[in-house]
Short mmCIF file of C-alpha atoms in Angstrom, two decimals:
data_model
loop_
_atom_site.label_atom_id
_atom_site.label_comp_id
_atom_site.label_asym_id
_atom_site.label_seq_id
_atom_site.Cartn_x
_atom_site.Cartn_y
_atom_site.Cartn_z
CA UNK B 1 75.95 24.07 35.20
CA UNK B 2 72.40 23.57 34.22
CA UNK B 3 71.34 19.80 34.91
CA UNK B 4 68.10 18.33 33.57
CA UNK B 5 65.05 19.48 33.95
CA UNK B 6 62.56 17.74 36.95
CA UNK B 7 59.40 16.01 35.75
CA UNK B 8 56.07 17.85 36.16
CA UNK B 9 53.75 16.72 38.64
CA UNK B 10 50.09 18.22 38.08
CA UNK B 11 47.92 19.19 40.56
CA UNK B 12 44.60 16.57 40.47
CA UNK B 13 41.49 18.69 41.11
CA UNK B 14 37.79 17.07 42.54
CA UNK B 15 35.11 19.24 43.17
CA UNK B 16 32.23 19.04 45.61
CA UNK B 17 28.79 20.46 44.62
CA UNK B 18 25.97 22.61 47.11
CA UNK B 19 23.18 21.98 45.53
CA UNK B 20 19.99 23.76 46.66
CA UNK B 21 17.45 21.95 49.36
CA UNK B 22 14.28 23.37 50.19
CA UNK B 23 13.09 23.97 53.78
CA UNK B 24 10.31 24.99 54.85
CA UNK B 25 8.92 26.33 58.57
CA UNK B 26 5.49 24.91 58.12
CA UNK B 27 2.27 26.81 58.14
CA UNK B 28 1.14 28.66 60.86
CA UNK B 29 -2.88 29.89 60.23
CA UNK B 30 -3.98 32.94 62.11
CA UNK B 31 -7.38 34.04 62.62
CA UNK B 32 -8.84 37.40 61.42
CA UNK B 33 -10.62 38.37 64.55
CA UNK B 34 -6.52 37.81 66.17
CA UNK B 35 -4.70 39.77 63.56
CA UNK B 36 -7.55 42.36 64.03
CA UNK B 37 -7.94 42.79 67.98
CA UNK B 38 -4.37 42.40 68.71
CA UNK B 39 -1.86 44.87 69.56
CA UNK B 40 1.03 42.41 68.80
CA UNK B 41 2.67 42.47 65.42
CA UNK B 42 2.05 38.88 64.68
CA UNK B 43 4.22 38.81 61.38
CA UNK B 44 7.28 40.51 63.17
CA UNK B 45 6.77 37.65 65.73
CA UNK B 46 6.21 34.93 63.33
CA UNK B 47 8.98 36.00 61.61
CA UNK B 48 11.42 35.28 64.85
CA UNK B 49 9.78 31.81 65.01
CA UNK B 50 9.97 30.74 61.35
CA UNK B 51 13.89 31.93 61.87
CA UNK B 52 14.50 29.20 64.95
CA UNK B 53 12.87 26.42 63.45
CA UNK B 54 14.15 26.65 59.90
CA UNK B 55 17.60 27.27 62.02
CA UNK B 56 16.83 24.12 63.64
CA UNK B 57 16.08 21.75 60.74
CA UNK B 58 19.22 22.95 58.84
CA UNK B 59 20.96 22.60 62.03
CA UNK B 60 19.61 18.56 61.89
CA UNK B 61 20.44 18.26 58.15
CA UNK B 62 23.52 19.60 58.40
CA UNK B 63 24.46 17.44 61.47
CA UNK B 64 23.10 13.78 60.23
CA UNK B 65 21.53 14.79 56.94
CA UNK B 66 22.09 11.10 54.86
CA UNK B 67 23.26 13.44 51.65
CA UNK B 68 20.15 11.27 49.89
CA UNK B 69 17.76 14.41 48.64
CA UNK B 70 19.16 16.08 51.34
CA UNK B 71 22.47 17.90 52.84
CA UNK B 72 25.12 15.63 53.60
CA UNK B 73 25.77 16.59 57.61
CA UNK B 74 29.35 16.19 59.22
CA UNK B 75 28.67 13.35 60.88
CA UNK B 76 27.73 11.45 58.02
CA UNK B 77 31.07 12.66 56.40
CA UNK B 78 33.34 12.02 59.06
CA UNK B 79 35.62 9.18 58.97
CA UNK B 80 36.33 6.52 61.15
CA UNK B 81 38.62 7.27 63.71
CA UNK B 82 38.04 5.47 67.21
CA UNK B 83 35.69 2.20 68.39
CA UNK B 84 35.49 2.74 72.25
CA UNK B 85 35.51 -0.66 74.15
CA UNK B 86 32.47 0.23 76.03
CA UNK B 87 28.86 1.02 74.81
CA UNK B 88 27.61 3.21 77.55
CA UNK B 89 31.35 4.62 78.50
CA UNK B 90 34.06 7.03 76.87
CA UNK B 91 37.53 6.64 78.39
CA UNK B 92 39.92 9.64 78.13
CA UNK B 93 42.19 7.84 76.53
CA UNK B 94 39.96 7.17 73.91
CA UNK B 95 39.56 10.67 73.44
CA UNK B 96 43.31 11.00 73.08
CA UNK B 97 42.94 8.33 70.33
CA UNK B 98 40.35 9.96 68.24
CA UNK B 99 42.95 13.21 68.45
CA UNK B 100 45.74 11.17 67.02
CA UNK B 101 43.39 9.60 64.87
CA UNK B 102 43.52 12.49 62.35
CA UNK B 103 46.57 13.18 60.56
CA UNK B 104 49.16 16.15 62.48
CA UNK B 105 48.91 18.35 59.51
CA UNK B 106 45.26 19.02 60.40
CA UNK B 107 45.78 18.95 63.68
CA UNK B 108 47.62 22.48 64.04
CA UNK B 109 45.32 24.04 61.41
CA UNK B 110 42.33 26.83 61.78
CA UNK B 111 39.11 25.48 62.98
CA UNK B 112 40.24 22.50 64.73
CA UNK B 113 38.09 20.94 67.50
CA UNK B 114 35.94 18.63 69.11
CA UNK B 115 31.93 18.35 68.45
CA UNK B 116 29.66 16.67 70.65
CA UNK B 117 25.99 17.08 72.50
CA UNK B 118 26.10 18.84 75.70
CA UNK B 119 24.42 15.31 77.37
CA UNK B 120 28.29 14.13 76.50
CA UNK B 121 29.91 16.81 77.58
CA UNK B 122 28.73 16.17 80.77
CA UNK B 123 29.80 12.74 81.31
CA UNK B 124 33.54 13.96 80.06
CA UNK B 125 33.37 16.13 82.92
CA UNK B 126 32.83 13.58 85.41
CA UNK B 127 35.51 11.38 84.75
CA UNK B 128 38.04 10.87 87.26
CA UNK B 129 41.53 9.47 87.87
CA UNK B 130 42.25 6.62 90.08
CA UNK B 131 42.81 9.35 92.84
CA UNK B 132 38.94 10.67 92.54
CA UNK B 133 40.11 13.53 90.86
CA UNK B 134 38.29 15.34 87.90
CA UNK B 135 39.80 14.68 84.69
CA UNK B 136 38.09 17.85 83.26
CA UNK B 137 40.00 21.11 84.21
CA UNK B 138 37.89 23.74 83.28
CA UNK B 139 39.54 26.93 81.94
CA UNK B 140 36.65 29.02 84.33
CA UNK B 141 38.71 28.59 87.26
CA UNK B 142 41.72 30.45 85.37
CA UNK B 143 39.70 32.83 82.80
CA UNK B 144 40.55 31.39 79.92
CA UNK B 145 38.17 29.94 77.65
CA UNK B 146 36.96 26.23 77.77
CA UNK B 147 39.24 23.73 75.94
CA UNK B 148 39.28 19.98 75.86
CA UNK B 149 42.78 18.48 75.26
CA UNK B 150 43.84 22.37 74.30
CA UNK B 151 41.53 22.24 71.47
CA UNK B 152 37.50 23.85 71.73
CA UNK B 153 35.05 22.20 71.68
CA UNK B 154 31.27 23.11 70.14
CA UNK B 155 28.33 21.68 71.44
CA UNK B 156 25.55 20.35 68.85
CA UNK B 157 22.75 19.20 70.07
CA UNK B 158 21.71 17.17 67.26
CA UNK B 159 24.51 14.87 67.89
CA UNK B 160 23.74 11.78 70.03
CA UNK B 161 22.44 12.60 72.79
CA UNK B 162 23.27 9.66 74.91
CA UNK B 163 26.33 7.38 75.01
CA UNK B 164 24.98 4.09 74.04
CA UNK B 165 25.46 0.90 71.44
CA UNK B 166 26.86 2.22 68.07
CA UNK B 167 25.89 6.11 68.88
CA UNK B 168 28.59 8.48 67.29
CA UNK B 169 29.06 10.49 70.31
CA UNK B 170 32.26 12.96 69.73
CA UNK B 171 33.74 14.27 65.89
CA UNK B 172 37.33 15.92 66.20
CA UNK B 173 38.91 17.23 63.57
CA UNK B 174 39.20 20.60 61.11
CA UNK B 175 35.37 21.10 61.77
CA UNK B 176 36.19 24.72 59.35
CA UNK B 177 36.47 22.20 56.63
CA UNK B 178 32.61 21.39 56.72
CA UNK B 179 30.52 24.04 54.15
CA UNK B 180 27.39 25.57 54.45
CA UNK B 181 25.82 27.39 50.89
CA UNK B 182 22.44 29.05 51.81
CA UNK B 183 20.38 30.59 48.67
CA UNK B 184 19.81 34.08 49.25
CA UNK B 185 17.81 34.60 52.59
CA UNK B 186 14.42 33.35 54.46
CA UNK B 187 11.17 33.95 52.42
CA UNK B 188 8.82 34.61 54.12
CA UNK B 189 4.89 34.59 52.94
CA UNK B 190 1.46 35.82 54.08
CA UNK B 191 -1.59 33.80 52.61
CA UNK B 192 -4.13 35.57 52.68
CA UNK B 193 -6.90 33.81 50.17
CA UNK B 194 -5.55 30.26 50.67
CA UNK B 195 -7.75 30.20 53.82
CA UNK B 196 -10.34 32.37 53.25
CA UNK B 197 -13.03 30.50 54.04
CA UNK B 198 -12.06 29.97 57.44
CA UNK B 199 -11.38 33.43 57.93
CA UNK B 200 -7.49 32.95 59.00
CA UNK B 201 -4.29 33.98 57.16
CA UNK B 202 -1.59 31.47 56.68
CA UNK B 203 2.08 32.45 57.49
CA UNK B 204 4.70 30.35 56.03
CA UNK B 205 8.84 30.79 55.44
CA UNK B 206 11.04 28.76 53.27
CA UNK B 207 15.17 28.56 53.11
CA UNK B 208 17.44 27.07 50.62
CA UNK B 209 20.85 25.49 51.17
CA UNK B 210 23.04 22.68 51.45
CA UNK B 211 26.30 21.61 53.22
CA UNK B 212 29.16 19.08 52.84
CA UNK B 213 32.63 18.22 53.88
CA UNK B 214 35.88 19.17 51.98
CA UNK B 215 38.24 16.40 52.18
CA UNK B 216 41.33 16.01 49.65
CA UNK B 217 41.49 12.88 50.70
CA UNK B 218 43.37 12.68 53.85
CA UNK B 219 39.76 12.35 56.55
CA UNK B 220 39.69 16.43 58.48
CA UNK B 221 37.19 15.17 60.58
CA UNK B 222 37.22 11.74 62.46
CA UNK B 223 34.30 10.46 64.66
CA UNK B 224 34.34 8.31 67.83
CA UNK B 225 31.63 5.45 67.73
CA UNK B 226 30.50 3.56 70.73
CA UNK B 227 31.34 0.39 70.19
#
């Protein structure tokens, strides 16, 4: 009853590597007579500052980062998916496109959605049919949270921030599939001989990390370029 045995069929591993980029919040010098006189806890503060703007910059890398000495940001991973016909215009049913664009596997999977600046966002929610009737049916007016096309959306505002010549101004896809490795945690430094002679402490923080997309091969996240 036993017929032949079926032929293997190995699994083909790749690998993507995080490396470790440096970033840095910049110096900030305080003088002696301010750290001295002043009831505010300047390093506490500094601290919450140093936190947004190294936020920021990995935000940028990890957005549009070229990969070159750098993170490698999603939209510099993302595939092509749709070419609108207009520079300065997204139809809907180019955003229907770009949906279809990436393969239906993906499509049902965890962490599926739409990325775009909130500048595009609000030109998606002024389009209207030929009736003058808003395309965009927010899910405020029935309690349920915002969706575009059923799927959510995240707004990143280092995305383009206008809709013009060759911008890419919307990624869809299994956004989940996009990693972040960050080195431990902010490092944060007080200077205290460095400037000396001026008679201010420097403050400085630094973070490590790096980011890229997984893709087997089959494009999780496809972009929409103006065209």
């Amino acid at each position: 009853e036993e017929g032949p045995h079926a032929s293997g069929a190995n699994v083909t591993l790749a690998q993507v590597t995080l490396h470790s980029y440096l970033y840095s919040s910049k110096v900030v010098k305080l003088s002696w007579q301010l750290l001295q006189d002043s009831e505010t806890e300047w390093e506490g503060f500094l601290a919450r500052i140093f936190g947004t703007r190294l936020g920021r910059i990995q935000n940028t890398k990890y957005t549009t980062g070229s990969g070159a000495a750098t993170a490698k940001g999603i939209v510099t991973c993302a595939a092509a998916g749709v070419t609108a016909a207009s520079a300065n215009a997204i139809a809907f049913d180019e955003i229907i496109d770009l949906e279809h664009s990436l393969d239906p596997s993906r499509r049902n999977m965890p962490g599926v959605g739409y990325m775009f600046h909130d500048n595009v966002l609000k030109a998606l929610r002024k389009l209207k049919d030929g009736m003058g009737q808003y395309l965009w049916q927010s899910g405020a007016n029935s309690g349920a949270p915002d969706t575009l096309n059923r799927y959510p959306y995240q707004i990143n505002q280092d995305m383009a921030s206008s809709i013009a010549t060759t911008a890419i101004t919307m990624l869809f896809g299994q956004l989940s599939a996009y990693k972040i490795r960050q080195v431990a945690s902010i490092r944060l430094y007080r200077l205290e001989e460095r400037y000396r002679d001026t008679d201010q402490d420097g403050f400085i923080a630094f973070v490590e990390g790096d980011g890229n997309l997984l893709d087997a091969g089959d494009n999780p996240v496809k972009k929409l370029t103006q065209a």
